């Protein structure tokens, strides 16, 4: 079952309301023509009313109408709810409907209590939507679905019993009053009160009508002369009876209507509260997982059923998430079928599974979490044993709508953020290029200048000068080499390609390797290495960690005077491997301790060799250590100087003998 | 000593000049090749003693050159790689290269690698195949009896440590990759074996080296593997 959806549609979206009426076919044809004329999307909606089960004949006609709508390329949807107008309006709002097509007979249908017509209600709920009313041929033969009452037997008996009880009570009280010699007026008031009270407990007007009539007859029979007969001598009595009946009936009707409205508004208030809570929770949720959790928990709380959620992962299902988390698939159902059904829902953007008429043999009922055409995920609700009732259905759909909107917002926010990050990295790239081209110039000038000196008049320099020139060339070249190395790693970080190539490493080996690459200026400092434990195994990308140590030590060399001490110390601390590189230089301020790890930050201290640094070294260190799951920080060294401390995760090894 | 014939395979002229100038200054004899096919031809016709091979050649991949040469010759090959990715070096070593240099390299480093290879060659020629006893500095291994001696005293090694020592000594001068070592010792090269390798190597060194911080016998090549150094 794959529904056609028309491609290349405009903004218009036409909705036709399905019913089991024989004239519905004509309306579907008309709506389909409109959809073609507008080249718009076309949806057919059926509002299933929970209180009545329609006769088999109507069911069949409804199926025919649904099939007809499908033939015309409509997407067929079903919603559940008592208030038809509200359901249509809500669906229209969520699906972005612009025009609703109704048959005249249905449009003119009034609710039994003579409230507003369907059209009036619709325009009240959804004022911004066009409503098109189509004459549906069968004029004069107003169609009424055949209603079969089924589950109100118990209610009838209860209401009848309480009506009789109230009548008896009223009659007894009236007999008492009569004995005490009270006037008719008091007795009439007592009966009216009785009907009013009856009306507050019963569920249908018919009881207050019957009670009113019965009251009049009982009053006539028991209290008017001649007593115990249905005749009355006094000429005013007929008027009294009529007035009594009307008063009783009208007050009763009002009481019932008031009660219904109270129940309705309580329901609406409850629904509003749930939706409000959901909304609050969803707006607090920061990411996809939190949004799903919030919605799932809210639905679980509301329905008291197990839930399973799938995310839409590149148009496929993610691993299922169960709520409550300790539940799993029911093994008495076919797991493949559950997954197939969920997949079908994802693909077709239409509810399926238990209690629906598509693939109904599953444990869960699957619904799409969607905004319009975009499906963000699929939710399964345990509905095999007892299907959801209409109000549960409708509130569930509202929550799912909210959830999908939240997911869409989150997605938009994420895309926006990604765009911002992209812009930022473009900016960084530009900065980087500018800084590099500036900073490369200095060493390149000395290298090329020195080399050109040697070429043109190398022989005229004395040995000492020549040696100095060679050393300068060599040092500048080494500086460039280290710069290139750092740039390579920096671009890898910028491009998000900081993929660690980790393996088990001996921390001591890493430190030794780093020491081999320390710049030659370190010769003038006292560099020492101490291992508190010579068997510290870490999980690390050795090359990167070597670079971290080189950068920190080179930094220490750069910012200290000759003859300073630089001590590299390793140890195990709090379940992590720790490397501490301390110098006894002039130290850095607390403010700078944070800043040194920022990109392109270059210390304000006087640098020993007077070369401006690129401000990449420590930034890289931080990125590398963070990628390993460690931390890096700068602190004061005792008694003076700076210490850089970083940690790496320890590795446990089971030995293979 | 300086009668060694070295084949320099490098397509980049400045780097080739740097290498040949260095070799000239230290009295080595050399020939040059600028691509992979030339290198294979040159090796076949002149039978050099050592090959310095750049991995990034214009015609065929350096690793492929190693495979072709290895199909008939055991000539020591030192690869030169500009790529800082370790995998290329490991591939080259696993294909049969003996040692590697990473660009940019210093002249001292190049000369040191050449000396290591030369010593290895001399050792191989004088020994001529499998010896029952291996001697390197103060270390002596008696393969027949399965004992190792340091400064004349027997070392107390676990079976794995002894296996590692034998493997390194039999390939002294050559860089052995982690994969090669773990496969030779454990028959597999899972992640966990690398961890074990580190631990056993550390304990072996503790027993072997006077100062494990600056090792004399076993050199660590971070991210690549280990090598036993020849001591003169």
PDB file of C-alpha atoms in Angstrom, chain B residues 12-203:
ATOM      1  CA  UNK B  12      63.210  15.600  -5.929  1.00  0.00           C
ATOM      2  CA  UNK B  13      66.493  17.200  -7.154  1.00  0.00           C
ATOM      3  CA  UNK B  14      67.319  19.376  -4.084  1.00  0.00           C
ATOM      4  CA  UNK B  15      66.866  16.456  -1.701  1.00  0.00           C
ATOM      5  CA  UNK B  16      68.858  14.199  -4.043  1.00  0.00           C
ATOM      6  CA  UNK B  17      71.634  16.803  -4.095  1.00  0.00           C
ATOM      7  CA  UNK B  18      71.568  17.061  -0.322  1.00  0.00           C
ATOM      8  CA  UNK B  19      71.957  13.289   0.028  1.00  0.00           C
ATOM      9  CA  UNK B  20      74.644  12.903  -2.651  1.00  0.00           C
ATOM     10  CA  UNK B  21      76.610  15.873  -1.285  1.00  0.00           C
ATOM     11  CA  UNK B  22      76.524  14.304   2.153  1.00  0.00           C
ATOM     12  CA  UNK B  23      77.617  10.945   0.769  1.00  0.00           C
ATOM     13  CA  UNK B  24      80.390  12.535  -1.244  1.00  0.00           C
ATOM     14  CA  UNK B  25      81.628  14.415   1.816  1.00  0.00           C
ATOM     15  CA  UNK B  26      81.862  11.114   3.698  1.00  0.00           C
ATOM     16  CA  UNK B  27      83.545   9.164   0.886  1.00  0.00           C
ATOM     17  CA  UNK B  28      80.689   6.867  -0.008  1.00  0.00           C
ATOM     18  CA  UNK B  29      80.303   5.686  -3.573  1.00  0.00           C
ATOM     19  CA  UNK B  30      76.825   6.112  -4.959  1.00  0.00           C
ATOM     20  CA  UNK B  31      74.535   5.871  -7.938  1.00  0.00           C
ATOM     21  CA  UNK B  32      71.196   7.649  -8.393  1.00  0.00           C
ATOM     22  CA  UNK B  33      67.775   6.794  -9.755  1.00  0.00           C
ATOM     23  CA  UNK B  34      64.861   9.193 -10.189  1.00  0.00           C
ATOM     24  CA  UNK B  35      61.952   6.774 -10.356  1.00  0.00           C
ATOM     25  CA  UNK B  36      60.861   3.326  -9.289  1.00  0.00           C
ATOM     26  CA  UNK B  37      61.568   1.486 -12.559  1.00  0.00           C
ATOM     27  CA  UNK B  38      65.073   2.961 -12.750  1.00  0.00           C
ATOM     28  CA  UNK B  39      65.631   1.898  -9.153  1.00  0.00           C
ATOM     29  CA  UNK B  40      64.717  -1.711  -9.893  1.00  0.00           C
ATOM     30  CA  UNK B  41      66.897  -1.741 -13.049  1.00  0.00           C
ATOM     31  CA  UNK B  42      69.820  -0.120 -11.250  1.00  0.00           C
ATOM     32  CA  UNK B  43      69.563  -2.618  -8.377  1.00  0.00           C
ATOM     33  CA  UNK B  44      69.551  -5.527 -10.787  1.00  0.00           C
ATOM     34  CA  UNK B  45      72.490  -4.268 -12.865  1.00  0.00           C
ATOM     35  CA  UNK B  46      74.792  -2.717 -10.234  1.00  0.00           C
ATOM     36  CA  UNK B  47      73.917  -4.699  -7.164  1.00  0.00           C
ATOM     37  CA  UNK B  48      74.323  -1.885  -4.590  1.00  0.00           C
ATOM     38  CA  UNK B  49      75.118  -2.573  -0.940  1.00  0.00           C
ATOM     39  CA  UNK B  50      72.433  -0.242   0.464  1.00  0.00           C
ATOM     40  CA  UNK B  51      69.389   1.449  -1.102  1.00  0.00           C
ATOM     41  CA  UNK B  52      68.054   4.802   0.096  1.00  0.00           C
ATOM     42  CA  UNK B  53      64.509   4.818  -1.241  1.00  0.00           C
ATOM     43  CA  UNK B  54      62.031   7.702  -1.302  1.00  0.00           C
ATOM     44  CA  UNK B  55      58.481   6.364  -0.923  1.00  0.00           C
ATOM     45  CA  UNK B  56      56.744   9.025  -3.010  1.00  0.00           C
ATOM     46  CA  UNK B  57      57.985   8.256  -6.514  1.00  0.00           C
ATOM     47  CA  UNK B  58      56.396   9.538  -9.724  1.00  0.00           C
ATOM     48  CA  UNK B  59      55.864   6.190 -11.461  1.00  0.00           C
ATOM     49  CA  UNK B  60      55.341   3.349  -8.975  1.00  0.00           C
ATOM     50  CA  UNK B  61      54.725   3.343  -5.249  1.00  0.00           C
ATOM     51  CA  UNK B  62      57.854   2.934  -3.095  1.00  0.00           C
ATOM     52  CA  UNK B  63      56.331  -0.037  -1.263  1.00  0.00           C
ATOM     53  CA  UNK B  64      55.894  -1.764  -4.606  1.00  0.00           C
ATOM     54  CA  UNK B  65      59.558  -1.093  -5.436  1.00  0.00           C
ATOM     55  CA  UNK B  66      60.522  -2.808  -2.155  1.00  0.00           C
ATOM     56  CA  UNK B  67      58.380  -5.838  -3.009  1.00  0.00           C
ATOM     57  CA  UNK B  68      59.946  -6.156  -6.458  1.00  0.00           C
ATOM     58  CA  UNK B  69      63.499  -5.882  -5.153  1.00  0.00           C
ATOM     59  CA  UNK B  70      62.785  -8.255  -2.294  1.00  0.00           C
ATOM     60  CA  UNK B  71      61.677 -10.902  -4.771  1.00  0.00           C
ATOM     61  CA  UNK B  72      65.312 -11.604  -5.561  1.00  0.00           C
ATOM     62  CA  UNK B  73      67.539  -9.502  -3.318  1.00  0.00           C
ATOM     63  CA  UNK B  74      68.109  -9.048   0.404  1.00  0.00           C
ATOM     64  CA  UNK B  75      69.916  -5.739  -0.042  1.00  0.00           C
ATOM     65  CA  UNK B  76      69.265  -3.450   2.961  1.00  0.00           C
ATOM     66  CA  UNK B  77      66.695  -0.772   2.133  1.00  0.00           C
ATOM     67  CA  UNK B  78      66.310   2.462   4.086  1.00  0.00           C
ATOM     68  CA  UNK B  79      63.076   4.230   3.150  1.00  0.00           C
ATOM     69  CA  UNK B  80      62.721   7.999   3.165  1.00  0.00           C
ATOM     70  CA  UNK B  81      59.186   9.231   3.637  1.00  0.00           C
ATOM     71  CA  UNK B  82      57.919  12.783   3.477  1.00  0.00           C
ATOM     72  CA  UNK B  83      54.556  11.731   4.767  1.00  0.00           C
ATOM     73  CA  UNK B  84      54.220  12.025   8.483  1.00  0.00           C
ATOM     74  CA  UNK B  85      51.672   9.230   8.496  1.00  0.00           C
ATOM     75  CA  UNK B  86      53.131   6.226  10.228  1.00  0.00           C
ATOM     76  CA  UNK B  87      51.182   3.743   8.153  1.00  0.00           C
ATOM     77  CA  UNK B  88      53.335   4.262   5.061  1.00  0.00           C
ATOM     78  CA  UNK B  89      56.471   3.473   7.025  1.00  0.00           C
ATOM     79  CA  UNK B  90      54.913   0.439   8.633  1.00  0.00           C
ATOM     80  CA  UNK B  91      53.789  -0.828   5.217  1.00  0.00           C
ATOM     81  CA  UNK B  92      57.295  -0.328   3.878  1.00  0.00           C
ATOM     82  CA  UNK B  93      58.877  -2.097   6.852  1.00  0.00           C
ATOM     83  CA  UNK B  94      56.416  -4.969   6.592  1.00  0.00           C
ATOM     84  CA  UNK B  95      57.176  -5.199   2.875  1.00  0.00           C
ATOM     85  CA  UNK B  96      60.828  -5.779   3.740  1.00  0.00           C
ATOM     86  CA  UNK B  97      62.499  -2.419   4.318  1.00  0.00           C
ATOM     87  CA  UNK B  98      65.130  -2.388   7.038  1.00  0.00           C
ATOM     88  CA  UNK B  99      64.939   1.134   8.353  1.00  0.00           C
ATOM     89  CA  UNK B 100      63.296   4.494   7.697  1.00  0.00           C
ATOM     90  CA  UNK B 101      63.947   8.214   7.744  1.00  0.00           C
ATOM     91  CA  UNK B 102      61.268  10.896   7.920  1.00  0.00           C
ATOM     92  CA  UNK B 103      61.631  14.119   5.998  1.00  0.00           C
ATOM     93  CA  UNK B 104      62.818  16.556   7.166  1.00  0.00           C
ATOM     94  CA  UNK B 105      65.787  14.584   8.463  1.00  0.00           C
ATOM     95  CA  UNK B 106      69.159  15.835   9.588  1.00  0.00           C
ATOM     96  CA  UNK B 107      72.392  14.875   7.889  1.00  0.00           C
ATOM     97  CA  UNK B 108      73.654  13.261  11.109  1.00  0.00           C
ATOM     98  CA  UNK B 109      70.594  11.086  11.225  1.00  0.00           C
ATOM     99  CA  UNK B 110      71.162   9.904   7.660  1.00  0.00           C
ATOM    100  CA  UNK B 111      74.783   9.039   8.385  1.00  0.00           C
ATOM    101  CA  UNK B 112      73.858   7.253  11.607  1.00  0.00           C
ATOM    102  CA  UNK B 113      71.328   5.073   9.758  1.00  0.00           C
ATOM    103  CA  UNK B 114      73.907   4.231   7.122  1.00  0.00           C
ATOM    104  CA  UNK B 115      76.430   3.195   9.791  1.00  0.00           C
ATOM    105  CA  UNK B 116      73.856   0.970  11.493  1.00  0.00           C
ATOM    106  CA  UNK B 117      73.123  -0.742   8.195  1.00  0.00           C
ATOM    107  CA  UNK B 118      76.808  -1.136   7.372  1.00  0.00           C
ATOM    108  CA  UNK B 119      77.514  -2.843  10.699  1.00  0.00           C
ATOM    109  CA  UNK B 120      74.626  -5.157  10.069  1.00  0.00           C
ATOM    110  CA  UNK B 121      76.024  -6.015   6.655  1.00  0.00           C
ATOM    111  CA  UNK B 122      79.496  -6.702   8.030  1.00  0.00           C
ATOM    112  CA  UNK B 123      77.962  -8.913  10.714  1.00  0.00           C
ATOM    113  CA  UNK B 124      75.891 -10.789   8.165  1.00  0.00           C
ATOM    114  CA  UNK B 125      78.857 -11.343   5.858  1.00  0.00           C
ATOM    115  CA  UNK B 126      81.247 -12.526   8.565  1.00  0.00           C
ATOM    116  CA  UNK B 127      78.646 -14.755  10.183  1.00  0.00           C
ATOM    117  CA  UNK B 128      77.139 -16.035   6.960  1.00  0.00           C
ATOM    118  CA  UNK B 129      73.810 -17.315   8.174  1.00  0.00           C
ATOM    119  CA  UNK B 130      72.654 -18.926  11.362  1.00  0.00           C
ATOM    120  CA  UNK B 131      75.061 -18.861  14.216  1.00  0.00           C
ATOM    121  CA  UNK B 132      74.556 -20.847  17.395  1.00  0.00           C
ATOM    122  CA  UNK B 133      75.684 -17.925  19.511  1.00  0.00           C
ATOM    123  CA  UNK B 134      74.847 -14.222  19.183  1.00  0.00           C
ATOM    124  CA  UNK B 135      77.189 -11.623  20.631  1.00  0.00           C
ATOM    125  CA  UNK B 136      76.454  -7.912  20.826  1.00  0.00           C
ATOM    126  CA  UNK B 137      78.412  -5.734  23.251  1.00  0.00           C
ATOM    127  CA  UNK B 138      77.982  -7.256  26.691  1.00  0.00           C
ATOM    128  CA  UNK B 139      75.035  -9.349  25.566  1.00  0.00           C
ATOM    129  CA  UNK B 140      75.515 -12.980  24.579  1.00  0.00           C
ATOM    130  CA  UNK B 141      72.734 -15.312  23.570  1.00  0.00           C
ATOM    131  CA  UNK B 142      73.291 -19.037  23.270  1.00  0.00           C
ATOM    132  CA  UNK B 143      70.417 -20.112  21.016  1.00  0.00           C
ATOM    133  CA  UNK B 144      71.265 -23.823  21.395  1.00  0.00           C
ATOM    134  CA  UNK B 145      70.930 -23.877  25.167  1.00  0.00           C
ATOM    135  CA  UNK B 146      68.280 -21.162  25.269  1.00  0.00           C
ATOM    136  CA  UNK B 147      70.222 -18.911  27.622  1.00  0.00           C
ATOM    137  CA  UNK B 148      71.107 -15.213  27.523  1.00  0.00           C
ATOM    138  CA  UNK B 149      74.061 -13.678  29.356  1.00  0.00           C
ATOM    139  CA  UNK B 150      74.752 -10.060  30.231  1.00  0.00           C
ATOM    140  CA  UNK B 151      78.235  -9.159  31.482  1.00  0.00           C
ATOM    141  CA  UNK B 152      78.902 -12.863  31.726  1.00  0.00           C
ATOM    142  CA  UNK B 153      75.988 -13.457  34.091  1.00  0.00           C
ATOM    143  CA  UNK B 154      72.940 -15.426  33.093  1.00  0.00           C
ATOM    144  CA  UNK B 155      69.811 -13.295  32.701  1.00  0.00           C
ATOM    145  CA  UNK B 156      66.612 -14.519  34.297  1.00  0.00           C
ATOM    146  CA  UNK B 157      64.059 -14.086  31.538  1.00  0.00           C
ATOM    147  CA  UNK B 158      60.487 -15.278  31.220  1.00  0.00           C
ATOM    148  CA  UNK B 159      59.770 -17.366  28.103  1.00  0.00           C
ATOM    149  CA  UNK B 160      58.156 -14.396  26.342  1.00  0.00           C
ATOM    150  CA  UNK B 161      61.024 -12.064  27.207  1.00  0.00           C
ATOM    151  CA  UNK B 162      63.489 -14.589  25.845  1.00  0.00           C
ATOM    152  CA  UNK B 163      61.466 -14.990  22.654  1.00  0.00           C
ATOM    153  CA  UNK B 164      61.432 -11.206  22.194  1.00  0.00           C
ATOM    154  CA  UNK B 165      65.174 -10.962  22.793  1.00  0.00           C
ATOM    155  CA  UNK B 166      65.868 -13.714  20.251  1.00  0.00           C
ATOM    156  CA  UNK B 167      63.622 -12.107  17.664  1.00  0.00           C
ATOM    157  CA  UNK B 168      65.307  -8.726  18.089  1.00  0.00           C
ATOM    158  CA  UNK B 169      68.821 -10.190  18.091  1.00  0.00           C
ATOM    159  CA  UNK B 170      68.201 -12.243  14.959  1.00  0.00           C
ATOM    160  CA  UNK B 171      67.132  -9.019  13.223  1.00  0.00           C
ATOM    161  CA  UNK B 172      69.650  -6.764  14.950  1.00  0.00           C
ATOM    162  CA  UNK B 173      69.923  -3.412  13.185  1.00  0.00           C
ATOM    163  CA  UNK B 174      66.539  -3.766  11.579  1.00  0.00           C
ATOM    164  CA  UNK B 175      63.401  -1.958  12.717  1.00  0.00           C
ATOM    165  CA  UNK B 176      60.717  -4.527  13.537  1.00  0.00           C
ATOM    166  CA  UNK B 177      57.100  -3.351  13.469  1.00  0.00           C
ATOM    167  CA  UNK B 178      54.704  -4.071  16.318  1.00  0.00           C
ATOM    168  CA  UNK B 179      52.674  -6.230  13.974  1.00  0.00           C
ATOM    169  CA  UNK B 180      55.716  -8.264  12.968  1.00  0.00           C
ATOM    170  CA  UNK B 181      56.780  -8.787  16.583  1.00  0.00           C
ATOM    171  CA  UNK B 182      53.342  -9.713  17.926  1.00  0.00           C
ATOM    172  CA  UNK B 183      52.726 -12.069  15.041  1.00  0.00           C
ATOM    173  CA  UNK B 184      56.090 -13.755  15.564  1.00  0.00           C
ATOM    174  CA  UNK B 185      55.691 -14.066  19.325  1.00  0.00           C
ATOM    175  CA  UNK B 186      51.950 -14.564  19.828  1.00  0.00           C
ATOM    176  CA  UNK B 187      50.843 -15.562  16.347  1.00  0.00           C
ATOM    177  CA  UNK B 188      48.311 -12.737  16.303  1.00  0.00           C
ATOM    178  CA  UNK B 189      48.329  -8.977  16.411  1.00  0.00           C
ATOM    179  CA  UNK B 190      45.323  -7.920  18.372  1.00  0.00           C
ATOM    180  CA  UNK B 191      45.102  -4.697  20.267  1.00  0.00           C
ATOM    181  CA  UNK B 192      45.685  -6.546  23.513  1.00  0.00           C
ATOM    182  CA  UNK B 193      48.913  -8.068  22.208  1.00  0.00           C
ATOM    183  CA  UNK B 194      50.340  -4.578  21.679  1.00  0.00           C
ATOM    184  CA  UNK B 195      49.643  -3.876  25.346  1.00  0.00           C
ATOM    185  CA  UNK B 196      51.346  -7.104  26.357  1.00  0.00           C
ATOM    186  CA  UNK B 197      54.256  -6.289  24.056  1.00  0.00           C
ATOM    187  CA  UNK B 198      54.779  -2.952  25.823  1.00  0.00           C
ATOM    188  CA  UNK B 199      54.776  -4.577  29.225  1.00  0.00           C
ATOM    189  CA  UNK B 200      57.186  -7.393  28.300  1.00  0.00           C
ATOM    190  CA  UNK B 201      59.442  -5.005  26.435  1.00  0.00           C
ATOM    191  CA  UNK B 202      59.582  -2.768  29.505  1.00  0.00           C
ATOM    192  CA  UNK B 203      60.454  -5.662  31.816  1.00  0.00           C
TER     193      UNK B 203
END
